[in-house]
CSV table of C-alpha atoms in Angstrom, one decimal:
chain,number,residue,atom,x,y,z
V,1,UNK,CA,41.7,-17.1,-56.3
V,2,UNK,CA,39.5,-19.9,-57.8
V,3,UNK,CA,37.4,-19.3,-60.9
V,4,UNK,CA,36.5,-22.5,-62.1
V,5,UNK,CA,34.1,-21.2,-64.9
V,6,UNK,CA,35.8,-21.2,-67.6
V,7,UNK,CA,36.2,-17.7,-69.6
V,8,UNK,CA,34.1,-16.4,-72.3
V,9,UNK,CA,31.6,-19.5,-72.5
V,10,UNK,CA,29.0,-17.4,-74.1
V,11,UNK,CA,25.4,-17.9,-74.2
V,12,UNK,CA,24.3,-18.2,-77.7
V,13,UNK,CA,21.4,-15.8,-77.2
V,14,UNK,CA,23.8,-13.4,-76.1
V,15,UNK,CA,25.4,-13.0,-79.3
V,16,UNK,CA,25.0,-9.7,-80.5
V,17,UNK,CA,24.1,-8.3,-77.3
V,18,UNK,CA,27.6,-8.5,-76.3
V,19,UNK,CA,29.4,-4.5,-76.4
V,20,UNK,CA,33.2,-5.4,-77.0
V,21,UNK,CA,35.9,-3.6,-75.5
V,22,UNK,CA,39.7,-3.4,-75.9
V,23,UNK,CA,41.7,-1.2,-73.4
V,24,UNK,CA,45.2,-0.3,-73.2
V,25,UNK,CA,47.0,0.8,-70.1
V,26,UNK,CA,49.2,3.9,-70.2
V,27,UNK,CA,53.4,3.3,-69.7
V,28,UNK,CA,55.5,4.8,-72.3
V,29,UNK,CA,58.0,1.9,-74.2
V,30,UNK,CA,56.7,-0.4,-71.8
V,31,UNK,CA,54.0,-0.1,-74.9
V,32,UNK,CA,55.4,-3.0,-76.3
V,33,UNK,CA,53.9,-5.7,-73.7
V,34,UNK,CA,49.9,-5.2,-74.7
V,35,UNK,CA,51.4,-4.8,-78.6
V,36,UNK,CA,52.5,-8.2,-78.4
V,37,UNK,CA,48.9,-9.3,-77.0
V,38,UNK,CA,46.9,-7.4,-79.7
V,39,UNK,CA,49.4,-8.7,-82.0
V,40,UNK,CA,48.7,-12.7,-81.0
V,41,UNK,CA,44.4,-11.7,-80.5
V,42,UNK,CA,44.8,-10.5,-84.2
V,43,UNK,CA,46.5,-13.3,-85.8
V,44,UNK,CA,43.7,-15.6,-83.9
V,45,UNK,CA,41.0,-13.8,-85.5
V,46,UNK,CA,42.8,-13.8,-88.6
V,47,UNK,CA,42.9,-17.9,-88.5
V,48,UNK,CA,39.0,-18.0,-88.9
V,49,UNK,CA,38.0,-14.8,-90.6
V,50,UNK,CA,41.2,-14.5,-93.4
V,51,UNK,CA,44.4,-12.3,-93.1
V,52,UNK,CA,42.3,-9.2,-93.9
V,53,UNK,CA,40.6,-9.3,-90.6
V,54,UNK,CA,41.7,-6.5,-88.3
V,55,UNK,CA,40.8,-5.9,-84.2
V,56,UNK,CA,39.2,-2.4,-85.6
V,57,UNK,CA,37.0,-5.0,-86.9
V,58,UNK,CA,35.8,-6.4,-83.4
V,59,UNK,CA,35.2,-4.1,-81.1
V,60,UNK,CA,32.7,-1.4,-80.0
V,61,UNK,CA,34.7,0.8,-78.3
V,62,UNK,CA,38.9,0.2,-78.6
V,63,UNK,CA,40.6,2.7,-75.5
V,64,UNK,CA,44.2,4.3,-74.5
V,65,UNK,CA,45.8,6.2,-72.2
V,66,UNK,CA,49.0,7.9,-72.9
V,67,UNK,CA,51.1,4.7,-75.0
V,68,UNK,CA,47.8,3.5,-75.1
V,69,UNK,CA,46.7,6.5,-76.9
V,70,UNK,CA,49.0,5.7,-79.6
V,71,UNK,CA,48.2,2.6,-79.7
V,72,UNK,CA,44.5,3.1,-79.9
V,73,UNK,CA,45.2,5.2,-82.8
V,74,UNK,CA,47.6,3.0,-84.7
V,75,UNK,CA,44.8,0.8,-84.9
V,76,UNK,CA,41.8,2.5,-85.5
V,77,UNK,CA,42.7,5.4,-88.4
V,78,UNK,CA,42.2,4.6,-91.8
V,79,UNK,CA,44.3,4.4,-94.3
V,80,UNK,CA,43.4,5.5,-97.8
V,81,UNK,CA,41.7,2.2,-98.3
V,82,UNK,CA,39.6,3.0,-95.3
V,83,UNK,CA,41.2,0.2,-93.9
V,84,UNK,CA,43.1,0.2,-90.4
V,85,UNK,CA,46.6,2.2,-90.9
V,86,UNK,CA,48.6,-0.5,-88.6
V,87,UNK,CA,48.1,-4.4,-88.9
V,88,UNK,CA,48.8,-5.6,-85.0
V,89,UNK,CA,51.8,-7.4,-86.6
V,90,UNK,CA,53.1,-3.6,-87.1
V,91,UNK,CA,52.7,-1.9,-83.5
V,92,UNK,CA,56.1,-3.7,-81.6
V,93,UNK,CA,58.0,-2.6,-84.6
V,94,UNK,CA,56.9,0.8,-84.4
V,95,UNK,CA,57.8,0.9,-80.6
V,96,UNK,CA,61.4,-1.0,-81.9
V,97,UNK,CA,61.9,1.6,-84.5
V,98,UNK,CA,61.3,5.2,-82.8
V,99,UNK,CA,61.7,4.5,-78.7
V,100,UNK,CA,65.2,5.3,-79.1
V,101,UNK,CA,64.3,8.5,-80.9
V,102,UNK,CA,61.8,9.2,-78.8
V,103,UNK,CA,63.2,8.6,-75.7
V,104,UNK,CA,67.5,8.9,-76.4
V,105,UNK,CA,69.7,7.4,-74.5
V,106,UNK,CA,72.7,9.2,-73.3
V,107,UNK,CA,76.3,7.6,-72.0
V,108,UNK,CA,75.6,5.6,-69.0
V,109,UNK,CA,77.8,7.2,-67.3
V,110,UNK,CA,76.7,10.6,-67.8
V,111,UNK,CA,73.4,10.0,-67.4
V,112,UNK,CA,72.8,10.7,-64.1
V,113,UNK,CA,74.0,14.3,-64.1
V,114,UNK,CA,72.1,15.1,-67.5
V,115,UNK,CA,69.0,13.6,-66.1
V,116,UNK,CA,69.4,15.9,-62.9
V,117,UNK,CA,69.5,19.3,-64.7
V,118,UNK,CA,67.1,18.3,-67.2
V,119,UNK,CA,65.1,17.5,-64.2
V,120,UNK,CA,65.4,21.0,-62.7
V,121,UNK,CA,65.6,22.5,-66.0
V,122,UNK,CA,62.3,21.2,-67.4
V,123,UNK,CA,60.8,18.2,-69.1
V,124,UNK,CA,63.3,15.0,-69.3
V,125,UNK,CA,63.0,15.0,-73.5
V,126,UNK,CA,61.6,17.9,-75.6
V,127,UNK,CA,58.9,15.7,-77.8
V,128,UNK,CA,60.3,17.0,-80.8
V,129,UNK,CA,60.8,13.6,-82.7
V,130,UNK,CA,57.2,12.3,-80.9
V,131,UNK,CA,55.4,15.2,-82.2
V,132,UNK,CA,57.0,14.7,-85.7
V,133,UNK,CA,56.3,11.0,-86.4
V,134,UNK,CA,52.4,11.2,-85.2
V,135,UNK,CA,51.9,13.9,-87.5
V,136,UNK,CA,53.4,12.1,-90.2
V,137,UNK,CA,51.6,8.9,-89.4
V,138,UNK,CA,48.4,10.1,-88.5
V,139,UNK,CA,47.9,13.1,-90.7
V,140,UNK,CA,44.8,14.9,-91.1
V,141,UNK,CA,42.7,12.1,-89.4
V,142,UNK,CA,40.5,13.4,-86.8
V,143,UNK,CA,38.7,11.9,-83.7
V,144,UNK,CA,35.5,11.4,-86.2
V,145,UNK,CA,37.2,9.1,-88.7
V,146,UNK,CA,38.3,6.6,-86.8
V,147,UNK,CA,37.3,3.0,-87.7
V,148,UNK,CA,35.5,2.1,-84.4
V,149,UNK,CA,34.9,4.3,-81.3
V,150,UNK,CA,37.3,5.3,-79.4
V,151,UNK,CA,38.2,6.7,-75.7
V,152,UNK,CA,41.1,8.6,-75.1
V,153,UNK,CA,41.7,9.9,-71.8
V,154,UNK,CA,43.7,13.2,-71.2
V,155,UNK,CA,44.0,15.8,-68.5
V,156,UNK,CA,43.6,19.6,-69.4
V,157,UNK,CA,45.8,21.4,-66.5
V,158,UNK,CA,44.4,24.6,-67.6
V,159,UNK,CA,40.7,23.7,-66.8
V,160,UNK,CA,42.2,21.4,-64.0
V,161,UNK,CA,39.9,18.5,-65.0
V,162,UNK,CA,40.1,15.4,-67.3
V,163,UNK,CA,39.2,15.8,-70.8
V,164,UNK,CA,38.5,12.4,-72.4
V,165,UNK,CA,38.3,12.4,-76.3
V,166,UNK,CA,35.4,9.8,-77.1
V,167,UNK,CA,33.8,9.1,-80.7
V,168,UNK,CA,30.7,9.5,-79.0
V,169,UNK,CA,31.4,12.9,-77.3
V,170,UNK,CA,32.7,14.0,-80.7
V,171,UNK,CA,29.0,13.2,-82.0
V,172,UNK,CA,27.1,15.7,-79.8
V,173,UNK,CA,30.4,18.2,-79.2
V,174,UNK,CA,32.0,18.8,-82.5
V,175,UNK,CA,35.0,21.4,-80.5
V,176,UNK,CA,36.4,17.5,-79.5
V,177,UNK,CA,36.9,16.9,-83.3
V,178,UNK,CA,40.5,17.5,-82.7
V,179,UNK,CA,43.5,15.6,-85.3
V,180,UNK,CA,44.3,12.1,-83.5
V,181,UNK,CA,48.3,13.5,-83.6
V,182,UNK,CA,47.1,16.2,-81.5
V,183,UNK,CA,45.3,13.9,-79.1
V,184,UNK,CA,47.7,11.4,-79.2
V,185,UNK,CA,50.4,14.1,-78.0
V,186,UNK,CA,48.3,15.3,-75.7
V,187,UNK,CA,47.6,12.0,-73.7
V,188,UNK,CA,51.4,10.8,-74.2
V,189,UNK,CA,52.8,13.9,-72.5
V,190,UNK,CA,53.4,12.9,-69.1
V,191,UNK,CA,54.4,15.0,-66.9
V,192,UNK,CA,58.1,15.7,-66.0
V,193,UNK,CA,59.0,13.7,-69.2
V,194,UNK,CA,57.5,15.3,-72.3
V,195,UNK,CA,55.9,18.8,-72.5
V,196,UNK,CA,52.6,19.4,-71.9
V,197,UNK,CA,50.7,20.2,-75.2
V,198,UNK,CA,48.3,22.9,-76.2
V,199,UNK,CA,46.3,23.0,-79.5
V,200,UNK,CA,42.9,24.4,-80.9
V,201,UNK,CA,40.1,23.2,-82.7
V,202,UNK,CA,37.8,25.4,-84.9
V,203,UNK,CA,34.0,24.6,-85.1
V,204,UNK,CA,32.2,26.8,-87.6
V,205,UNK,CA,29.6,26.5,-84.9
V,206,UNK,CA,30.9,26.4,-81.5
V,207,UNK,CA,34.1,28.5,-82.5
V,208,UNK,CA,37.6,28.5,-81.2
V,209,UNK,CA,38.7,25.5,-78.5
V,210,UNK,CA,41.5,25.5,-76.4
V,211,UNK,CA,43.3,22.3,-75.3
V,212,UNK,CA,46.6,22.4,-72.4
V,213,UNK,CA,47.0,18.7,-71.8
V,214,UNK,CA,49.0,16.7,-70.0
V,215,UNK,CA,48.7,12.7,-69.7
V,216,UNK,CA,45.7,11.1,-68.3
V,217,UNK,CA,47.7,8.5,-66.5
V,218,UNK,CA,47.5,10.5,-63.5
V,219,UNK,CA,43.8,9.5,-63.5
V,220,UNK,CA,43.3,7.0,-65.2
V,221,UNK,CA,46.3,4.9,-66.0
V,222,UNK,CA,43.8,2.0,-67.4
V,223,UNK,CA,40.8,3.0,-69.4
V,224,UNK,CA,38.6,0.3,-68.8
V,225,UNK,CA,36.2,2.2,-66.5
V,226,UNK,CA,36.0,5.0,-69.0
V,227,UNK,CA,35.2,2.6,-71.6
V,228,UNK,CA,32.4,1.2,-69.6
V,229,UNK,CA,30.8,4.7,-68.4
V,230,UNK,CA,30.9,5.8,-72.1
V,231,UNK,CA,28.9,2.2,-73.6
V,232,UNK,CA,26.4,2.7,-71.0
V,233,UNK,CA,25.9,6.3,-72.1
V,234,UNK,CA,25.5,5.6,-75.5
V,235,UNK,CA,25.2,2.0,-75.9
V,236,UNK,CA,22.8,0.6,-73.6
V,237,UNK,CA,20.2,3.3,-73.8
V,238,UNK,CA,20.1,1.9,-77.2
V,239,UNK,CA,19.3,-2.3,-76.3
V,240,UNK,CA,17.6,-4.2,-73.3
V,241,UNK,CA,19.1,-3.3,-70.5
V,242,UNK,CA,18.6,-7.2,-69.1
V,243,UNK,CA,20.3,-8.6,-72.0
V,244,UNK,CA,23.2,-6.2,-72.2
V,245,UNK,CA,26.7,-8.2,-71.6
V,246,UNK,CA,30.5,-7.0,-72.0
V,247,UNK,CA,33.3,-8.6,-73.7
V,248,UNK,CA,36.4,-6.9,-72.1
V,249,UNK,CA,39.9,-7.2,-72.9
V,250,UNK,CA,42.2,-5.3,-70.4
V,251,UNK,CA,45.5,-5.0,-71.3
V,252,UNK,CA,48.1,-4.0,-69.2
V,253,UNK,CA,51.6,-2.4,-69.5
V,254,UNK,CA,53.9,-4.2,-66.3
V,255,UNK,CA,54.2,-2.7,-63.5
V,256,UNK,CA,57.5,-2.9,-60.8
V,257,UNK,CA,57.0,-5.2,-58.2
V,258,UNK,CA,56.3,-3.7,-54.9
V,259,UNK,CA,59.5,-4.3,-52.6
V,260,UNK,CA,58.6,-1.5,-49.7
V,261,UNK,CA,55.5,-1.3,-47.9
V,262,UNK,CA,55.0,0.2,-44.9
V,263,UNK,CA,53.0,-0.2,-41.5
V,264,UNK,CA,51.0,3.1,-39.6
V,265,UNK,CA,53.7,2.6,-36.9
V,266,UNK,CA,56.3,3.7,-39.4
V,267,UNK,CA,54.9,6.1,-41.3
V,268,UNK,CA,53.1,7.9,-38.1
V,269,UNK,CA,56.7,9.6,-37.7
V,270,UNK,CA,57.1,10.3,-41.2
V,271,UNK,CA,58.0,14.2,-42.0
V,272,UNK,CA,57.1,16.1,-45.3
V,273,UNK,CA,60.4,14.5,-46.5
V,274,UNK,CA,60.3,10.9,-45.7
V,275,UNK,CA,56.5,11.1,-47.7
V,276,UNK,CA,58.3,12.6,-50.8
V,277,UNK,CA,61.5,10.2,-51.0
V,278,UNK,CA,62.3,7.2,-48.9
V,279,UNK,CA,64.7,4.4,-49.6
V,280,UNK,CA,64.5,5.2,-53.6
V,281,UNK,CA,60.8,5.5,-53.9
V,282,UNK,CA,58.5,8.3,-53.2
V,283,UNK,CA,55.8,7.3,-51.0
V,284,UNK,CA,52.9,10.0,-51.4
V,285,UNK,CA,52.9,9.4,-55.2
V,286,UNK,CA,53.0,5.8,-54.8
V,287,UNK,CA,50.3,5.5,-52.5
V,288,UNK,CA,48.2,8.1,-54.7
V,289,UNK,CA,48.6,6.5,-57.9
V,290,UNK,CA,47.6,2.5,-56.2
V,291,UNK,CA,44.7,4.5,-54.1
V,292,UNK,CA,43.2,5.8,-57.4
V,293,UNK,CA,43.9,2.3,-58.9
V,294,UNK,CA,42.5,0.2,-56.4
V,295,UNK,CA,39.3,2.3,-56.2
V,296,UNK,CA,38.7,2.2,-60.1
V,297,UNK,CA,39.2,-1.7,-59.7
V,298,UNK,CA,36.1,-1.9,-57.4
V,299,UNK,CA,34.2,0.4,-59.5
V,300,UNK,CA,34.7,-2.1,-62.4
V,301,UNK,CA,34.4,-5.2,-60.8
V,302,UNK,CA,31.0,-4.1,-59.3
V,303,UNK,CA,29.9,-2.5,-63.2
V,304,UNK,CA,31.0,-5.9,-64.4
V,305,UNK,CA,28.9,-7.5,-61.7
V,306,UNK,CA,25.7,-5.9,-62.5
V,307,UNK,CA,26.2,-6.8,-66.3
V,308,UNK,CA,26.9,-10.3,-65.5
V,309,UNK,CA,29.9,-9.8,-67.0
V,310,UNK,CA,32.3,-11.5,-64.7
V,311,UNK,CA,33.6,-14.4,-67.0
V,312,UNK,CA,33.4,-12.1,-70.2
V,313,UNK,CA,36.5,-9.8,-68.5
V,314,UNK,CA,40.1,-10.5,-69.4
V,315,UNK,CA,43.0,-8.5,-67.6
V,316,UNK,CA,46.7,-9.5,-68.8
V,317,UNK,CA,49.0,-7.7,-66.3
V,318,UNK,CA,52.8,-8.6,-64.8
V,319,UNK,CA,53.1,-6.7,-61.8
V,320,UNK,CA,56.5,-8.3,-61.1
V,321,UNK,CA,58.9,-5.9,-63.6
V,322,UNK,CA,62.1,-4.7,-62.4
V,323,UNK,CA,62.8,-0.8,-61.7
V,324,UNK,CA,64.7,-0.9,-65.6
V,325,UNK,CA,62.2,-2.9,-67.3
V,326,UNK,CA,59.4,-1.1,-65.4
V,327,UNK,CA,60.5,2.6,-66.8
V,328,UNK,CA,58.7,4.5,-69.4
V,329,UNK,CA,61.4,5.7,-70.9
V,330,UNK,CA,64.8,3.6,-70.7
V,331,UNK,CA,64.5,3.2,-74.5
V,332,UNK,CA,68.3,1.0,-74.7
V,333,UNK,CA,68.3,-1.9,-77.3
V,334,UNK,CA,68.8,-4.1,-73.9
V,335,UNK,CA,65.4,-3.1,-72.4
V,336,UNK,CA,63.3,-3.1,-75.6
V,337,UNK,CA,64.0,-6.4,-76.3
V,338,UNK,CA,63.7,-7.4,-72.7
V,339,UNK,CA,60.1,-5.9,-72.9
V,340,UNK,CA,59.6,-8.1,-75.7
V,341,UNK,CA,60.5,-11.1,-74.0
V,342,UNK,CA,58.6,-10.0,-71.1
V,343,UNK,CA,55.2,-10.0,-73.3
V,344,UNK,CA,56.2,-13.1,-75.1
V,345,UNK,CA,56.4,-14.6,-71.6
V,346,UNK,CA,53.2,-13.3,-70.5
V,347,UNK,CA,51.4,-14.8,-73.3
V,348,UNK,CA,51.8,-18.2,-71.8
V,349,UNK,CA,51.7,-17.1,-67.9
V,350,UNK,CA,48.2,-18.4,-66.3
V,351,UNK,CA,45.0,-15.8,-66.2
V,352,UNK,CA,45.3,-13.8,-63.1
V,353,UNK,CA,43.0,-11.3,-61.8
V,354,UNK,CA,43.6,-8.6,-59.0
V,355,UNK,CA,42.6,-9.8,-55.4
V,356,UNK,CA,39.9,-6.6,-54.7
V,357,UNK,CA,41.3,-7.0,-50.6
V,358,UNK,CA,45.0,-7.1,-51.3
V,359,UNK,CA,45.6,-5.6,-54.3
V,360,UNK,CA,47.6,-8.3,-55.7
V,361,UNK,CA,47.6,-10.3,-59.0
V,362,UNK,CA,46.4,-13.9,-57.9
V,363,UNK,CA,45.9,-17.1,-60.9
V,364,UNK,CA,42.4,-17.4,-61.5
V,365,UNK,CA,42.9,-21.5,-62.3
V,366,UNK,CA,41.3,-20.3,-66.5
V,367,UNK,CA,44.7,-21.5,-68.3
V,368,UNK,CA,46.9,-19.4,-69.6
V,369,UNK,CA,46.7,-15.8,-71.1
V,370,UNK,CA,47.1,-17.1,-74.7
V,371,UNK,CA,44.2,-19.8,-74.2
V,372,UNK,CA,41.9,-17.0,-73.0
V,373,UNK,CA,43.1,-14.6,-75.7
V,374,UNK,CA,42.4,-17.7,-78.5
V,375,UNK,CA,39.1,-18.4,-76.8
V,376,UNK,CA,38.5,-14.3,-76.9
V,377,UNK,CA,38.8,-14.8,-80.7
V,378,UNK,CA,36.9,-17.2,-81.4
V,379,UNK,CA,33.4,-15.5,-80.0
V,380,UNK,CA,35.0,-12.0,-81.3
V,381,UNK,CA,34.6,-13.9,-84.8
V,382,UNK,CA,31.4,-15.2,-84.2
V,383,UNK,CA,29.6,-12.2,-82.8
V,384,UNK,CA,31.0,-10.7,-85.7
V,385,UNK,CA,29.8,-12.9,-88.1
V,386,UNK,CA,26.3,-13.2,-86.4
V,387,UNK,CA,25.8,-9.1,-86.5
V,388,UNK,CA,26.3,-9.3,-89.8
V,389,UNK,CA,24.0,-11.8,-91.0
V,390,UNK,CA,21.0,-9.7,-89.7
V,391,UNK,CA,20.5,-12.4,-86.5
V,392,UNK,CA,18.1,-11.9,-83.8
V,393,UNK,CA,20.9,-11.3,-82.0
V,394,UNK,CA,23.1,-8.9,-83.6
V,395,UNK,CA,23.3,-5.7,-83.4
């Protein structure tokens, strides 16, 4: 895939007009790949605009699903400054620190068996330590405080629909003005892993709210779409439609590389059995998760599209992860530092984006990740900078 254009060459009369967006892909310690990209986006904003300058700073609309959740969090509650709680520098560490706690790791070679009746018994881990170190980082901060809006996707299994906290629902709806632990447990509790989660909220108005969520990543694994739908909501209604552009960086978690595919001739003598499992893999859940995936590519491709957008969209994504590095939970001192490597690597892989036919990762010929991220900054900063001074283009 050729894209000669180069990425995020900005109009100068579209500064201002521009409605920023960070997202962050779902995929449990695998966390640690887009925390290394925020990390090296941070420290490039921080080169023009001082060390005080945070990504809470510089976007519209920051979103997470599940890992991304917590990341989303991490960087948008305030701290009793009223100043982001997490520096990027601080999000890897955190994911170093408690993963293992988290997520523990039992004897190799009794592993197997524990996972099995765990499996059959009920969720993989009991969330007890998750639950415990949101709460203590995140405290009383609800959805309204955060520093910049945010979109959190989760999935209520009692109502059987997606329930998407957003600091613009929270606005209109104030039942969603639920503790960011709460929603962060919530979106991180994927099923057959963690336990599902239920909470209240308690308007004096609207009364008692019931939450029973599970993790979005069923649904939305990547919360760029949601991101979009919820700007042009509440965003663009607000500007000229004509002028209205997006700055998007996409960040993605890894992903395994796909070894088995199959052809209709094979799978037309497939039983119930050979859908569920087949050579290590399970078929019907694959092919679910990469329709649902594929489809909300095309949506956002086409939303990007009509914006004029095209050159102002940055996915970092490595689709070529083992099946150890590509886990959610194999929290080992081995694989979290292989993760790290993995996004330090990344940073200097070239700019890919997903071929909309084939569904595969193909270099765009727009240098390398860290060039684009660099670049990102720089009209980050000076959108900032222009807002701020009251231009004809701000905001």
């Amino acid at each position: 895939m050729d894209q000669t254009q180069p990425l995020f060459e900005i109009n100068p009369e579209e500064y201002g007009d521009l409605i920023t967006i960070l997202s962050i892909d779902g995929g449990g310690i695998r966390g640690i790949i887009p925390s290394i990209m925020i990390e090296f986006l941070e420290s490039e904003i921080q080169k023009l605009d001082g060390p005080d300058a945070r990504i809470a700073d510089y976007f519209d609309i920051i979103a997470g699903t599940s890992t991304g959740g917590l990341v989303t969090s991490m960087l948008t509650a305030p701290n009793e400054n009223n100043r982001p709680l997490f520096a990027a520098k601080d999000i890897k560490n955190f994911y170093l620190d408690h993963c293992p706690k988290i997520f523990p790791q039992h004897n190799r070679v009794i592993t197997e068996a524990i996972e099995m009746v765990k499996i059959l018994t009920g969720p993989k881990y009991d969330g007890q330590y998750l639950h415990k170190i949101l709460k203590e980082k995140l405290g009383d901060t609800h959805l309204h405080q955060t520093l910049t809006n945010v979109v959190i996707p989760t999935y209520d299994i009692k109502l059987r629909r997606p329930t998407i906290f957003s600091s613009y629902k929270v606005k209109k709806n104030p039942s969603m003005d639920a503790l960011l632990s709460d929603i962060c447990i919530g979106t991180s509790a994927a099923p057959t892993f963690l336990p599902a989660y239920h909470f209240e909220t308690n308007d004096p108005k609207m009364g008692v709210r019931e939450f029973n969520l599970i993790d979005c990543g069923v649904a939305a694994d990547n919360p760029t779409k949601l991101a979009i739908g919820e700007a042009k909501k509440e965003i663009i209604p607000t500007k000229v439609i004509t002028k209205v552009r997006f700055l998007v960086v996409s960040l993605g978690t890894g992903s395994q590389k796909i070894e088995n595919t199959y052809d209709a001739n094979e799978v037309a003598k497939w039983a119930l059995q050979q859908w569920l499992t087949h050579k290590g893999e399970s078929p019907l859940v694959d092919i679910f998760m990469e329709a649902i995936k594929g489809i909300m590519d095309d949506d956002l491709w086409t939303d990007l599209q009509i914006f004029q957008s095209q050159q102002y969209y940055l996915r970092i994504q490595d689709d070529t992860l083992n099946r150890t590095i590509s886990s959610v939970d194999i929290a080992t001192k081995e694989n979290l530092d292989n993760l790290v490597k993995v996004g330090e690597e990344l940073l200097d892989k070239p700019v890919s984006r997903v071929n909309l036919d084939t569904g595969i990762l193909e270099p765009t010929n727009q240098g390398t990740n860290r060039e684009a991220l660099s670049s990102a900054a720089k009209v980050l900063s000076t959108n900032k900078r222009l807002a701020e001074a009251g231009s004809p283009h701000g905001k």
